[in-house]
Short mmCIF file of N, CA and C in Angstrom, two decimals:
data_model
loop_
_atom_site.label_atom_id
_atom_site.label_comp_id
_atom_site.label_asym_id
_atom_site.label_seq_id
_atom_site.Cartn_x
_atom_site.Cartn_y
_atom_site.Cartn_z
N UNK A 957 -39.07 -33.29 12.13
CA UNK A 957 -39.19 -34.07 13.16
C UNK A 957 -40.27 -32.70 13.57
N UNK A 958 -41.25 -34.21 14.45
CA UNK A 958 -42.25 -32.28 15.19
C UNK A 958 -41.43 -32.36 16.43
N UNK A 959 -42.04 -32.22 17.53
CA UNK A 959 -41.91 -30.87 18.52
C UNK A 959 -42.94 -31.93 19.63
N UNK A 960 -43.01 -31.82 20.78
CA UNK A 960 -43.79 -31.06 21.85
C UNK A 960 -43.95 -29.81 21.70
N UNK A 961 -45.40 -29.71 21.85
CA UNK A 961 -46.53 -28.31 22.80
C UNK A 961 -45.28 -27.62 23.57
N UNK A 962 -44.84 -28.16 24.53
CA UNK A 962 -43.78 -27.41 25.36
C UNK A 962 -42.61 -26.91 24.54
N UNK A 963 -42.09 -27.72 24.03
CA UNK A 963 -40.97 -27.40 23.36
C UNK A 963 -41.19 -26.11 22.83
N UNK A 964 -42.05 -26.25 21.48
CA UNK A 964 -42.80 -25.21 20.69
C UNK A 964 -43.32 -24.22 22.46
N UNK A 965 -43.90 -24.41 22.74
CA UNK A 965 -43.97 -22.97 23.59
C UNK A 965 -43.19 -22.28 24.02
N UNK A 966 -41.78 -23.49 24.46
CA UNK A 966 -40.25 -22.82 25.16
C UNK A 966 -39.48 -21.79 23.49
N UNK A 967 -39.55 -22.67 22.39
CA UNK A 967 -39.77 -22.19 21.68
C UNK A 967 -40.00 -20.71 21.19
N UNK A 968 -40.58 -21.12 20.73
CA UNK A 968 -42.00 -19.48 20.54
C UNK A 968 -41.43 -18.37 21.90
N UNK A 969 -41.33 -18.59 23.68
CA UNK A 969 -40.87 -16.73 24.40
C UNK A 969 -39.51 -17.03 23.65
N UNK A 970 -38.47 -17.81 23.83
CA UNK A 970 -37.54 -16.82 23.71
C UNK A 970 -36.98 -17.14 21.89
N UNK A 971 -37.56 -16.80 21.37
CA UNK A 971 -38.50 -15.96 19.28
C UNK A 971 -38.05 -14.87 20.36
N UNK A 972 -39.25 -15.16 20.84
CA UNK A 972 -39.56 -13.41 20.86
C UNK A 972 -39.02 -13.07 22.08
N UNK A 973 -38.33 -13.35 22.94
CA UNK A 973 -37.74 -12.37 23.67
C UNK A 973 -36.05 -12.01 23.32
N UNK A 974 -35.63 -12.50 22.35
CA UNK A 974 -34.73 -11.87 20.44
C UNK A 974 -33.78 -12.29 21.08
N UNK A 975 -34.33 -14.06 21.09
CA UNK A 975 -32.87 -14.86 21.08
C UNK A 975 -32.48 -15.22 19.90
N UNK A 976 -31.23 -15.21 19.55
CA UNK A 976 -31.15 -15.88 18.25
C UNK A 976 -31.30 -17.76 17.73
N UNK A 977 -31.70 -18.18 16.74
CA UNK A 977 -31.60 -19.39 16.42
C UNK A 977 -30.77 -20.31 16.48
N UNK A 978 -29.81 -19.35 16.93
CA UNK A 978 -28.23 -21.23 17.50
C UNK A 978 -28.48 -21.99 18.39
N UNK A 979 -28.58 -19.80 19.28
CA UNK A 979 -28.99 -20.12 21.12
C UNK A 979 -30.03 -21.15 21.55
N UNK A 980 -31.13 -20.81 20.38
CA UNK A 980 -31.91 -20.98 21.32
C UNK A 980 -32.16 -22.91 20.61
N UNK A 981 -31.77 -23.27 18.99
CA UNK A 981 -31.35 -24.60 18.82
C UNK A 981 -30.54 -25.00 19.90
N UNK A 982 -29.53 -24.78 21.03
CA UNK A 982 -28.85 -24.95 22.05
C UNK A 982 -28.86 -25.35 23.09
N UNK A 983 -29.61 -24.61 23.38
CA UNK A 983 -30.92 -24.33 24.57
C UNK A 983 -31.46 -25.72 24.23
N UNK A 984 -32.72 -26.38 23.54
CA UNK A 984 -33.75 -26.73 22.99
C UNK A 984 -33.48 -27.98 22.49
N UNK A 985 -31.53 -28.81 21.92
CA UNK A 985 -31.26 -29.82 21.56
C UNK A 985 -32.05 -29.58 20.55
N UNK A 986 -32.60 -28.78 19.61
CA UNK A 986 -32.98 -28.66 18.34
C UNK A 986 -31.81 -28.32 17.58
N UNK A 987 -31.94 -28.66 16.23
CA UNK A 987 -31.84 -28.19 14.68
C UNK A 987 -31.46 -26.49 13.99
N UNK A 988 -31.05 -26.09 14.12
CA UNK A 988 -31.01 -24.99 13.70
C UNK A 988 -32.57 -23.69 12.85
N UNK A 989 -31.77 -24.87 12.19
CA UNK A 989 -33.74 -24.79 10.62
C UNK A 989 -35.17 -25.30 11.59
N UNK A 990 -35.12 -25.60 12.83
CA UNK A 990 -36.61 -25.18 13.79
C UNK A 990 -36.40 -24.07 14.10
N UNK A 991 -36.00 -22.78 14.41
CA UNK A 991 -35.79 -22.16 14.82
C UNK A 991 -36.60 -20.60 13.99
N UNK A 992 -36.12 -21.16 12.98
CA UNK A 992 -35.77 -20.53 11.76
C UNK A 992 -37.14 -20.77 11.11
N UNK A 993 -37.52 -22.49 11.21
CA UNK A 993 -38.71 -22.21 10.35
C UNK A 993 -39.54 -21.28 11.54
N UNK A 994 -40.17 -21.85 12.67
CA UNK A 994 -41.07 -20.43 13.16
C UNK A 994 -40.67 -19.20 13.68
N UNK A 995 -40.41 -18.85 13.21
CA UNK A 995 -39.04 -17.28 13.20
C UNK A 995 -40.30 -16.53 12.37
N UNK A 996 -39.44 -17.86 11.15
CA UNK A 996 -40.61 -17.14 9.33
C UNK A 996 -42.68 -17.31 9.59
N UNK A 997 -42.88 -18.38 10.65
CA UNK A 997 -43.98 -18.73 10.84
C UNK A 997 -44.97 -17.79 10.90
N UNK A 998 -43.47 -16.77 12.23
CA UNK A 998 -45.17 -15.89 13.66
C UNK A 998 -44.31 -14.68 12.42
N UNK A 999 -43.72 -14.55 11.31
CA UNK A 999 -42.47 -13.25 10.89
C UNK A 999 -42.18 -12.09 12.09
N UNK A 1000 -41.83 -13.44 12.85
CA UNK A 1000 -40.15 -12.26 13.95
C UNK A 1000 -38.73 -11.61 13.43
N UNK A 1001 -38.48 -11.31 13.97
CA UNK A 1001 -36.93 -10.09 12.41
C UNK A 1001 -36.12 -11.10 12.80
N UNK A 1002 -35.34 -11.49 12.00
CA UNK A 1002 -34.20 -12.71 12.89
C UNK A 1002 -33.95 -11.57 13.84
N UNK A 1003 -31.93 -11.56 15.32
CA UNK A 1003 -31.69 -11.46 16.14
C UNK A 1003 -30.14 -11.18 15.52
N UNK A 1004 -29.99 -9.42 16.21
CA UNK A 1004 -29.10 -10.27 15.71
C UNK A 1004 -27.29 -9.63 16.31
N UNK A 1005 -27.12 -10.19 16.43
CA UNK A 1005 -25.83 -10.19 17.18
C UNK A 1005 -25.30 -8.56 17.58
N UNK A 1006 -25.20 -8.58 18.42
CA UNK A 1006 -24.57 -7.18 19.77
C UNK A 1006 -23.86 -7.16 19.47
N UNK A 1007 -22.57 -6.38 18.70
CA UNK A 1007 -21.24 -6.11 18.60
C UNK A 1007 -21.12 -5.91 19.77
N UNK A 1008 -18.96 -6.36 19.93
CA UNK A 1008 -18.79 -6.36 21.76
C UNK A 1008 -18.38 -5.03 22.27
N UNK A 1009 -18.27 -5.58 23.18
CA UNK A 1009 -18.17 -3.86 23.94
C UNK A 1009 -16.97 -3.30 23.76
N UNK A 1010 -16.73 -1.91 23.45
CA UNK A 1010 -15.37 -1.20 23.38
C UNK A 1010 -14.64 -1.21 24.21
N UNK A 1011 -14.05 -2.26 23.98
CA UNK A 1011 -12.54 -3.16 25.00
C UNK A 1011 -12.01 -1.59 25.45
N UNK A 1012 -11.81 -0.60 25.00
CA UNK A 1012 -10.85 0.57 25.32
C UNK A 1012 -10.94 1.71 25.79
N UNK A 1013 -11.35 2.65 26.55
CA UNK A 1013 -11.67 3.41 27.04
C UNK A 1013 -10.31 4.45 26.38
N UNK A 1014 -9.73 3.88 25.22
CA UNK A 1014 -9.11 5.54 24.25
C UNK A 1014 -9.25 5.66 23.56
N UNK A 1015 -8.90 6.77 23.09
CA UNK A 1015 -9.43 7.65 21.38
C UNK A 1015 -7.56 6.45 20.63
N UNK A 1016 -7.68 6.43 19.49
CA UNK A 1016 -6.66 5.75 18.17
C UNK A 1016 -5.98 6.42 18.90
N UNK A 1017 -6.19 7.66 18.80
CA UNK A 1017 -4.29 9.09 19.39
C UNK A 1017 -3.78 8.40 20.77
N UNK A 1018 -4.31 8.48 21.68
CA UNK A 1018 -3.94 7.53 22.71
C UNK A 1018 -3.51 6.44 23.16
N UNK A 1019 -4.73 5.91 22.47
CA UNK A 1019 -3.88 4.13 21.85
C UNK A 1019 -2.78 3.95 21.32
N UNK A 1020 -2.26 5.23 20.46
CA UNK A 1020 -1.02 5.39 19.04
C UNK A 1020 0.80 5.90 20.52
N UNK A 1021 0.01 6.82 21.01
CA UNK A 1021 0.97 6.96 22.33
C UNK A 1021 1.16 6.31 22.92
N UNK A 1022 0.62 5.11 23.67
CA UNK A 1022 1.55 3.65 24.19
C UNK A 1022 2.28 3.20 23.45
N UNK A 1023 2.19 3.50 22.12
CA UNK A 1023 3.20 2.08 21.85
C UNK A 1023 4.14 2.79 21.57
N UNK A 1024 4.90 3.86 21.35
CA UNK A 1024 5.70 4.96 21.56
C UNK A 1024 6.37 5.73 22.41
N UNK A 1025 7.84 5.88 21.81
CA UNK A 1025 8.70 6.16 23.41
C UNK A 1025 9.92 6.52 22.70
N UNK A 1026 10.43 8.28 23.20
CA UNK A 1026 11.72 9.28 22.67
C UNK A 1026 12.68 7.87 22.29
N UNK A 1027 13.16 8.45 20.82
CA UNK A 1027 14.01 7.49 20.83
C UNK A 1027 16.02 8.21 21.58
N UNK A 1028 16.68 7.58 21.59
CA UNK A 1028 18.00 7.70 22.58
C UNK A 1028 18.97 8.57 20.76
N UNK A 1029 18.68 9.45 22.26
CA UNK A 1029 19.83 11.08 21.06
C UNK A 1029 18.60 11.86 21.55
N UNK A 1030 18.75 13.73 20.53
CA UNK A 1030 17.69 14.75 20.46
C UNK A 1030 17.76 14.76 18.71
N UNK A 1031 15.98 15.35 19.11
CA UNK A 1031 16.15 15.94 17.74
C UNK A 1031 14.86 15.20 17.33
N UNK A 1032 13.70 14.90 19.07
CA UNK A 1032 12.24 14.86 19.31
C UNK A 1032 12.40 13.40 18.41
N UNK A 1033 12.62 12.91 17.52
CA UNK A 1033 12.61 11.33 17.20
C UNK A 1033 11.40 10.70 17.93
N UNK A 1034 10.82 9.18 17.38
CA UNK A 1034 10.18 8.81 18.90
C UNK A 1034 10.40 7.65 17.63
N UNK A 1035 10.26 6.26 18.52
CA UNK A 1035 10.46 5.19 18.45
C UNK A 1035 9.35 4.45 18.13
N UNK A 1036 8.31 3.39 17.94
CA UNK A 1036 7.43 2.48 17.60
C UNK A 1036 7.99 0.57 18.37
N UNK A 1037 7.43 0.65 19.16
CA UNK A 1037 6.85 -0.31 20.25
C UNK A 1037 5.88 -1.83 20.13
N UNK A 1038 4.90 -0.87 19.05
CA UNK A 1038 3.99 -1.84 19.04
C UNK A 1038 3.82 -2.66 18.09
N UNK A 1039 3.19 -3.62 17.75
CA UNK A 1039 3.85 -5.14 16.40
C UNK A 1039 3.99 -4.10 14.71
N UNK A 1040 4.88 -5.03 14.61
CA UNK A 1040 5.17 -4.54 13.16
C UNK A 1040 4.52 -5.28 12.07
N UNK A 1041 4.10 -4.87 10.44
CA UNK A 1041 3.55 -6.18 9.80
C UNK A 1041 4.35 -7.72 9.53
N UNK A 1042 6.11 -6.97 9.43
CA UNK A 1042 6.44 -8.43 9.76
C UNK A 1042 7.86 -7.75 10.86
N UNK A 1043 8.97 -8.57 10.52
CA UNK A 1043 10.50 -8.31 11.09
C UNK A 1043 11.14 -7.13 10.41
N UNK A 1044 11.25 -5.39 11.23
CA UNK A 1044 11.78 -4.72 10.63
C UNK A 1044 10.55 -4.22 10.13
N UNK A 1045 9.34 -3.91 9.66
CA UNK A 1045 8.90 -3.61 8.30
C UNK A 1045 8.19 -2.47 8.60
N UNK A 1046 6.05 -2.61 7.78
CA UNK A 1046 5.69 -1.10 8.86
C UNK A 1046 4.80 -1.04 10.67
N UNK A 1047 5.63 -0.65 11.13
CA UNK A 1047 4.91 -0.01 12.56
C UNK A 1047 3.30 -0.23 11.52
N UNK A 1048 2.49 -1.12 13.10
CA UNK A 1048 1.29 -0.90 12.89
C UNK A 1048 0.17 -1.31 13.51
N UNK A 1049 -0.58 -0.86 14.91
CA UNK A 1049 -1.47 -0.86 16.16
C UNK A 1049 -3.05 -1.79 15.22
N UNK A 1050 -3.61 -2.75 16.04
CA UNK A 1050 -5.42 -2.68 15.86
C UNK A 1050 -5.69 -1.95 16.63
N UNK A 1051 -7.45 -1.43 16.65
CA UNK A 1051 -7.87 0.15 17.19
C UNK A 1051 -9.36 -0.74 17.09
N UNK A 1052 -10.45 -1.03 17.61
CA UNK A 1052 -11.84 -1.48 17.00
C UNK A 1052 -11.29 -2.09 15.90
N UNK A 1053 -10.82 -3.50 16.24
CA UNK A 1053 -11.39 -4.89 15.46
C UNK A 1053 -10.96 -3.80 13.44
N UNK A 1054 -9.86 -2.69 13.38
CA UNK A 1054 -9.24 -2.09 12.12
C UNK A 1054 -7.10 -1.91 12.44
N UNK A 1055 -6.73 -2.76 11.44
CA UNK A 1055 -6.11 -2.04 11.40
C UNK A 1055 -5.39 -1.21 11.23
N UNK A 1056 -4.23 -0.56 11.35
CA UNK A 1056 -3.97 1.08 11.42
C UNK A 1056 -1.85 1.27 11.08
N UNK A 1057 -2.45 1.92 10.38
CA UNK A 1057 -0.55 1.88 10.96
C UNK A 1057 -0.39 2.66 11.20
N UNK A 1058 0.75 2.93 12.33
CA UNK A 1058 1.65 4.64 13.49
C UNK A 1058 2.08 5.07 12.66
N UNK A 1059 2.37 5.00 10.94
CA UNK A 1059 2.82 6.39 10.96
C UNK A 1059 1.28 7.18 10.13
N UNK A 1060 -0.04 6.59 10.12
CA UNK A 1060 -0.73 7.62 9.31
C UNK A 1060 -1.62 8.08 10.68
N UNK A 1061 -1.48 6.96 11.97
CA UNK A 1061 -3.10 7.79 12.70
C UNK A 1061 -1.39 8.92 12.85
N UNK A 1062 -0.06 8.60 13.25
CA UNK A 1062 0.81 9.77 13.49
C UNK A 1062 0.75 11.17 12.74
N UNK A 1063 0.38 10.81 11.39
CA UNK A 1063 0.35 12.40 9.87
C UNK A 1063 -1.53 12.74 10.97
N UNK A 1064 -2.95 11.89 11.14
CA UNK A 1064 -3.66 13.00 10.90
C UNK A 1064 -3.16 13.17 12.06
N UNK A 1065 -2.79 12.66 13.62
CA UNK A 1065 -2.80 13.89 15.08
C UNK A 1065 -1.71 15.40 14.46
N UNK A 1066 -0.91 15.35 13.21
CA UNK A 1066 -0.33 16.14 13.35
C UNK A 1066 -1.26 17.64 12.48
N UNK A 1067 -1.67 17.31 11.35
CA UNK A 1067 -2.87 17.21 10.15
C UNK A 1067 -3.94 18.43 10.10
N UNK A 1068 -5.21 16.95 10.97
CA UNK A 1068 -6.46 16.05 11.11
C UNK A 1068 -6.38 16.13 9.87
N UNK A 1069 -5.53 15.35 8.95
CA UNK A 1069 -6.72 15.20 8.15
C UNK A 1069 -5.53 13.99 6.87
N UNK A 1070 -6.45 12.87 6.04
CA UNK A 1070 -5.58 11.31 5.84
C UNK A 1070 -4.76 11.63 4.72
N UNK A 1071 -3.93 11.39 4.57
CA UNK A 1071 -2.71 11.59 3.95
C UNK A 1071 -3.17 11.07 2.01
N UNK A 1072 -1.55 11.84 1.51
CA UNK A 1072 -2.26 11.47 -0.06
C UNK A 1072 -0.85 10.00 0.13
N UNK A 1073 -0.93 9.26 -0.51
CA UNK A 1073 0.26 9.22 -0.65
C UNK A 1073 0.56 8.43 0.12
N UNK A 1074 1.83 7.61 0.96
CA UNK A 1074 2.13 6.81 1.24
C UNK A 1074 3.09 8.14 2.96
N UNK A 1075 3.02 7.81 3.83
CA UNK A 1075 3.71 8.48 4.96
C UNK A 1075 5.32 8.62 5.46
N UNK A 1076 6.32 9.15 4.80
CA UNK A 1076 6.81 8.60 5.50
C UNK A 1076 8.20 9.77 6.30
N UNK A 1077 8.86 9.80 6.56
CA UNK A 1077 9.56 10.34 8.27
C UNK A 1077 10.47 10.82 7.18
N UNK A 1078 10.44 12.38 7.52
CA UNK A 1078 11.75 12.88 6.29
C UNK A 1078 12.72 13.79 7.60
N UNK A 1079 13.24 13.39 8.19
CA UNK A 1079 13.89 13.21 9.46
C UNK A 1079 15.08 13.15 8.80
N UNK A 1080 15.00 11.72 8.69
CA UNK A 1080 16.11 10.93 8.14
C UNK A 1080 17.15 9.50 9.11
N UNK A 1081 15.87 9.74 9.99
CA UNK A 1081 15.63 7.90 10.44
C UNK A 1081 14.16 7.55 10.37
N UNK A 1082 15.33 6.30 9.48
CA UNK A 1082 13.81 5.60 8.68
C UNK A 1082 12.92 5.17 9.22
N UNK A 1083 12.89 4.65 11.21
CA UNK A 1083 12.73 4.26 12.39
C UNK A 1083 11.37 5.68 12.10
N UNK A 1084 11.37 6.15 12.87
CA UNK A 1084 10.66 7.31 13.05
C UNK A 1084 9.00 7.32 12.96
N UNK A 1085 8.38 7.97 14.03
CA UNK A 1085 6.77 8.16 14.47
C UNK A 1085 6.62 8.89 14.02
N UNK A 1086 8.11 9.96 14.49
CA UNK A 1086 6.98 11.88 15.26
C UNK A 1086 6.85 12.35 14.66
N UNK A 1087 5.31 12.60 14.78
CA UNK A 1087 4.41 13.43 14.10
C UNK A 1087 4.88 14.79 13.34
N UNK A 1088 5.06 15.20 14.17
CA UNK A 1088 5.86 16.30 12.83
C UNK A 1088 6.95 16.35 12.07
N UNK A 1089 7.36 15.02 11.91
CA UNK A 1089 8.09 14.24 10.71
C UNK A 1089 8.21 13.76 9.81
N UNK A 1090 6.63 13.50 9.96
CA UNK A 1090 5.36 13.24 8.90
C UNK A 1090 5.87 13.79 8.14
N UNK A 1091 5.78 13.18 6.26
CA UNK A 1091 5.22 13.96 5.01
C UNK A 1091 4.80 13.17 4.77
N UNK A 1092 3.30 13.42 3.45
CA UNK A 1092 2.41 12.88 3.27
C UNK A 1092 3.10 12.42 2.04
N UNK A 1093 2.96 11.87 0.28
CA UNK A 1093 3.76 12.58 -0.86
C UNK A 1093 2.75 14.38 -1.65
N UNK A 1094 1.86 14.29 -1.19
CA UNK A 1094 1.90 15.62 -1.36
C UNK A 1094 2.99 16.98 -0.48
N UNK A 1095 3.41 16.97 0.72
CA UNK A 1095 3.85 17.12 1.72
C UNK A 1095 5.41 17.12 1.14
N UNK A 1096 6.09 15.79 0.98
CA UNK A 1096 7.81 15.76 0.47
C UNK A 1096 7.05 16.69 -1.11
N UNK A 1097 6.27 16.03 -1.64
CA UNK A 1097 6.76 16.58 -2.86
C UNK A 1097 7.26 18.42 -2.54
N UNK A 1098 6.15 19.04 -1.71
CA UNK A 1098 5.97 20.49 -1.68
C UNK A 1098 8.26 21.19 -1.13
N UNK A 1099 8.29 20.53 -0.19
CA UNK A 1099 9.10 20.94 0.43
C UNK A 1099 10.97 20.72 0.19
N UNK A 1100 10.22 18.63 -1.22
CA UNK A 1100 11.57 18.80 -2.55
C UNK A 1100 11.92 20.44 -3.12
N UNK A 1101 10.22 19.85 -3.78
CA UNK A 1101 11.04 21.64 -4.49
C UNK A 1101 11.31 22.64 -4.18
N UNK A 1102 10.54 23.14 -3.11
CA UNK A 1102 11.84 24.52 -2.77
C UNK A 1102 12.57 24.28 -2.55
N UNK A 1103 13.30 22.84 -2.03
CA UNK A 1103 14.25 22.37 -1.51
C UNK A 1103 15.47 22.69 -3.29
N UNK A 1104 14.65 22.56 -4.35
CA UNK A 1104 15.64 22.47 -5.65
C UNK A 1104 15.60 23.58 -6.23
N UNK A 1105 14.59 24.48 -5.97
CA UNK A 1105 13.88 25.96 -5.62
C UNK A 1105 15.49 26.70 -6.43
N UNK A 1106 15.86 26.10 -4.45
CA UNK A 1106 16.54 27.25 -3.49
C UNK A 1106 17.72 26.32 -4.24
N UNK A 1107 17.92 25.84 -4.72
CA UNK A 1107 19.60 25.04 -4.93
C UNK A 1107 19.57 25.82 -7.02
N UNK A 1108 18.81 25.79 -7.50
CA UNK A 1108 18.81 26.22 -9.25
C UNK A 1108 18.53 24.78 -9.21
N UNK A 1109 17.93 23.17 -9.46
CA UNK A 1109 17.59 22.51 -9.54
C UNK A 1109 16.01 22.90 -10.10
N UNK A 1110 15.76 23.61 -10.29
CA UNK A 1110 14.38 23.55 -11.06
C UNK A 1110 13.54 23.35 -11.99
N UNK A 1111 13.52 21.82 -12.55
CA UNK A 1111 13.44 22.09 -14.70
C UNK A 1111 12.90 22.75 -15.21
N UNK A 1112 13.21 22.92 -16.71
CA UNK A 1112 12.88 24.63 -16.96
C UNK A 1112 11.70 23.73 -18.22
N UNK A 1113 12.24 22.55 -18.22
CA UNK A 1113 10.96 21.68 -19.58
C UNK A 1113 10.16 21.08 -19.16
N UNK A 1114 8.84 20.92 -19.76
CA UNK A 1114 7.22 20.67 -19.84
C UNK A 1114 7.73 18.87 -19.80
N UNK A 1115 7.65 18.04 -20.36
CA UNK A 1115 8.10 16.73 -20.17
C UNK A 1115 9.18 16.36 -20.43
N UNK A 1116 9.25 14.71 -20.34
CA UNK A 1116 10.13 14.73 -18.87
C UNK A 1116 10.22 13.43 -20.51
N UNK A 1117 11.61 12.50 -21.61
CA UNK A 1117 12.12 12.73 -21.88
C UNK A 1117 10.86 10.92 -23.13
N UNK A 1118 9.98 10.90 -22.35
CA UNK A 1118 8.91 9.05 -22.11
C UNK A 1118 7.68 10.56 -22.90
N UNK A 1119 7.74 11.61 -22.91
CA UNK A 1119 7.10 11.96 -22.90
C UNK A 1119 5.32 12.31 -21.75
N UNK A 1120 5.66 12.17 -20.66
CA UNK A 1120 5.22 12.49 -19.94
C UNK A 1120 5.39 14.45 -19.60
N UNK A 1121 3.78 15.04 -18.64
CA UNK A 1121 3.16 16.53 -18.47
C UNK A 1121 4.66 16.46 -17.50
N UNK A 1122 5.59 17.45 -17.40
CA UNK A 1122 5.93 17.23 -16.28
C UNK A 1122 5.00 17.74 -14.67
N UNK A 1123 4.43 19.26 -15.26
CA UNK A 1123 3.62 19.27 -14.03
C UNK A 1123 3.00 18.52 -13.07
N UNK A 1124 2.04 16.96 -14.24
CA UNK A 1124 1.13 16.03 -13.27
C UNK A 1124 2.57 15.45 -12.59
N UNK A 1125 3.06 14.52 -13.42
CA UNK A 1125 3.63 13.43 -12.98
C UNK A 1125 5.71 13.72 -12.47
N UNK A 1126 6.46 14.87 -11.75
CA UNK A 1126 7.12 15.32 -11.13
C UNK A 1126 6.70 14.67 -10.03
N UNK A 1127 7.90 14.29 -10.20
CA UNK A 1127 8.39 13.48 -8.13
C UNK A 1127 9.77 14.55 -7.90
N UNK A 1128 10.93 14.49 -6.95
CA UNK A 1128 11.48 15.09 -6.04
C UNK A 1128 12.15 14.14 -5.07
N UNK A 1129 13.20 13.91 -4.85
CA UNK A 1129 14.35 13.20 -4.44
C UNK A 1129 15.20 14.21 -3.55
N UNK A 1130 14.92 13.95 -1.82
CA UNK A 1130 15.81 13.75 -1.54
C UNK A 1130 16.83 15.55 -0.57
N UNK A 1131 17.46 15.47 -2.05
CA UNK A 1131 18.90 16.82 -2.79
C UNK A 1131 17.89 17.68 -3.16
N UNK A 1132 16.61 17.23 -3.03
CA UNK A 1132 15.86 18.94 -4.17
C UNK A 1132 15.62 19.00 -5.88
N UNK A 1133 16.19 16.75 -5.47
CA UNK A 1133 16.31 16.53 -7.96
C UNK A 1133 14.98 15.91 -7.87
N UNK A 1134 14.91 17.35 -9.55
CA UNK A 1134 13.39 15.98 -10.21
C UNK A 1134 13.71 15.35 -10.59
N UNK A 1135 12.53 14.09 -10.21
CA UNK A 1135 11.89 12.71 -11.52
C UNK A 1135 10.65 12.68 -11.96
N UNK A 1136 10.69 11.37 -12.70
CA UNK A 1136 9.63 11.36 -13.53
C UNK A 1136 8.98 10.19 -12.21
N UNK A 1137 7.98 11.05 -11.95
CA UNK A 1137 6.87 9.71 -11.18
C UNK A 1137 6.57 8.52 -11.89
N UNK A 1138 6.44 8.97 -13.05
CA UNK A 1138 5.39 7.39 -13.33
C UNK A 1138 6.69 6.34 -14.35
N UNK A 1139 7.60 7.45 -15.12
CA UNK A 1139 9.19 6.22 -15.84
C UNK A 1139 9.78 5.33 -14.51
N UNK A 1140 9.47 6.35 -12.88
CA UNK A 1140 9.93 5.74 -11.81
C UNK A 1140 9.11 3.85 -11.26
N UNK A 1141 7.25 4.43 -11.27
CA UNK A 1141 7.63 3.00 -11.05
C UNK A 1141 7.22 3.20 -12.31
N UNK A 1142 7.08 2.95 -13.77
CA UNK A 1142 7.60 2.01 -15.21
C UNK A 1142 9.29 1.34 -14.54
N UNK A 1143 10.28 1.93 -13.90
CA UNK A 1143 11.18 1.02 -13.58
C UNK A 1143 10.84 -0.05 -13.16
N UNK A 1144 10.00 -0.07 -12.31
CA UNK A 1144 9.86 -0.62 -10.71
C UNK A 1144 9.39 -1.25 -10.75
N UNK A 1145 7.80 -0.83 -11.82
CA UNK A 1145 7.61 -2.69 -12.41
C UNK A 1145 8.44 -3.72 -12.62
N UNK A 1146 8.93 -2.94 -13.94
CA UNK A 1146 10.19 -3.97 -15.42
C UNK A 1146 10.74 -4.10 -13.68
N UNK A 1147 12.16 -4.17 -13.18
CA UNK A 1147 12.70 -4.61 -12.34
C UNK A 1147 11.95 -5.70 -11.09
N UNK A 1148 10.37 -5.45 -10.56
CA UNK A 1148 10.54 -6.50 -10.28
C UNK A 1148 9.78 -7.41 -11.05
N UNK A 1149 9.60 -7.35 -11.76
CA UNK A 1149 9.18 -8.66 -12.97
C UNK A 1149 9.93 -9.25 -13.79
N UNK A 1150 11.58 -8.42 -13.85
CA UNK A 1150 12.08 -9.58 -14.41
C UNK A 1150 12.74 -10.35 -12.79
N UNK A 1151 12.91 -9.96 -12.36
CA UNK A 1151 12.92 -10.44 -10.29
C UNK A 1151 12.49 -11.75 -10.56
#
């Protein structure tokens, strides 16, 4: 559909000002393919949408702290007051349009690095998000292997009953006893498949 000279000159002016095809089409009552055609014809690069400004002046650690409160009793436990993935499930928060789990943020606060594997509280309180009470898989294995050694539960075998290398696949329960992580994962998968 042909457009008038006045509309064309306004369209060109808007293109040079950096307006988007959609905005130009809305203002001039055109199909959005018309500004796109003229943009290509004039060699003007597509307008980029500027991201929304950061609405929160808080760092991720500061925002995390706003969702925690001391738990009743002693021990330095922290409760999560923010959102969860579902009732009673993983505590999460949104920061700069990304979802973060509260425990991973807390772990980073304490260690300054990303965790390896799942982050879980080692204080005996399953809902705790206190940074000093959380460990990743590597930390849990280290602490639990030390407990197992102190209690005389260190295994002297090199392979599990299914032939997995103990040095690579060994995991530890909270009481310091060891088990094969691969066999444990296989059993869990089989149990889920049967359900």
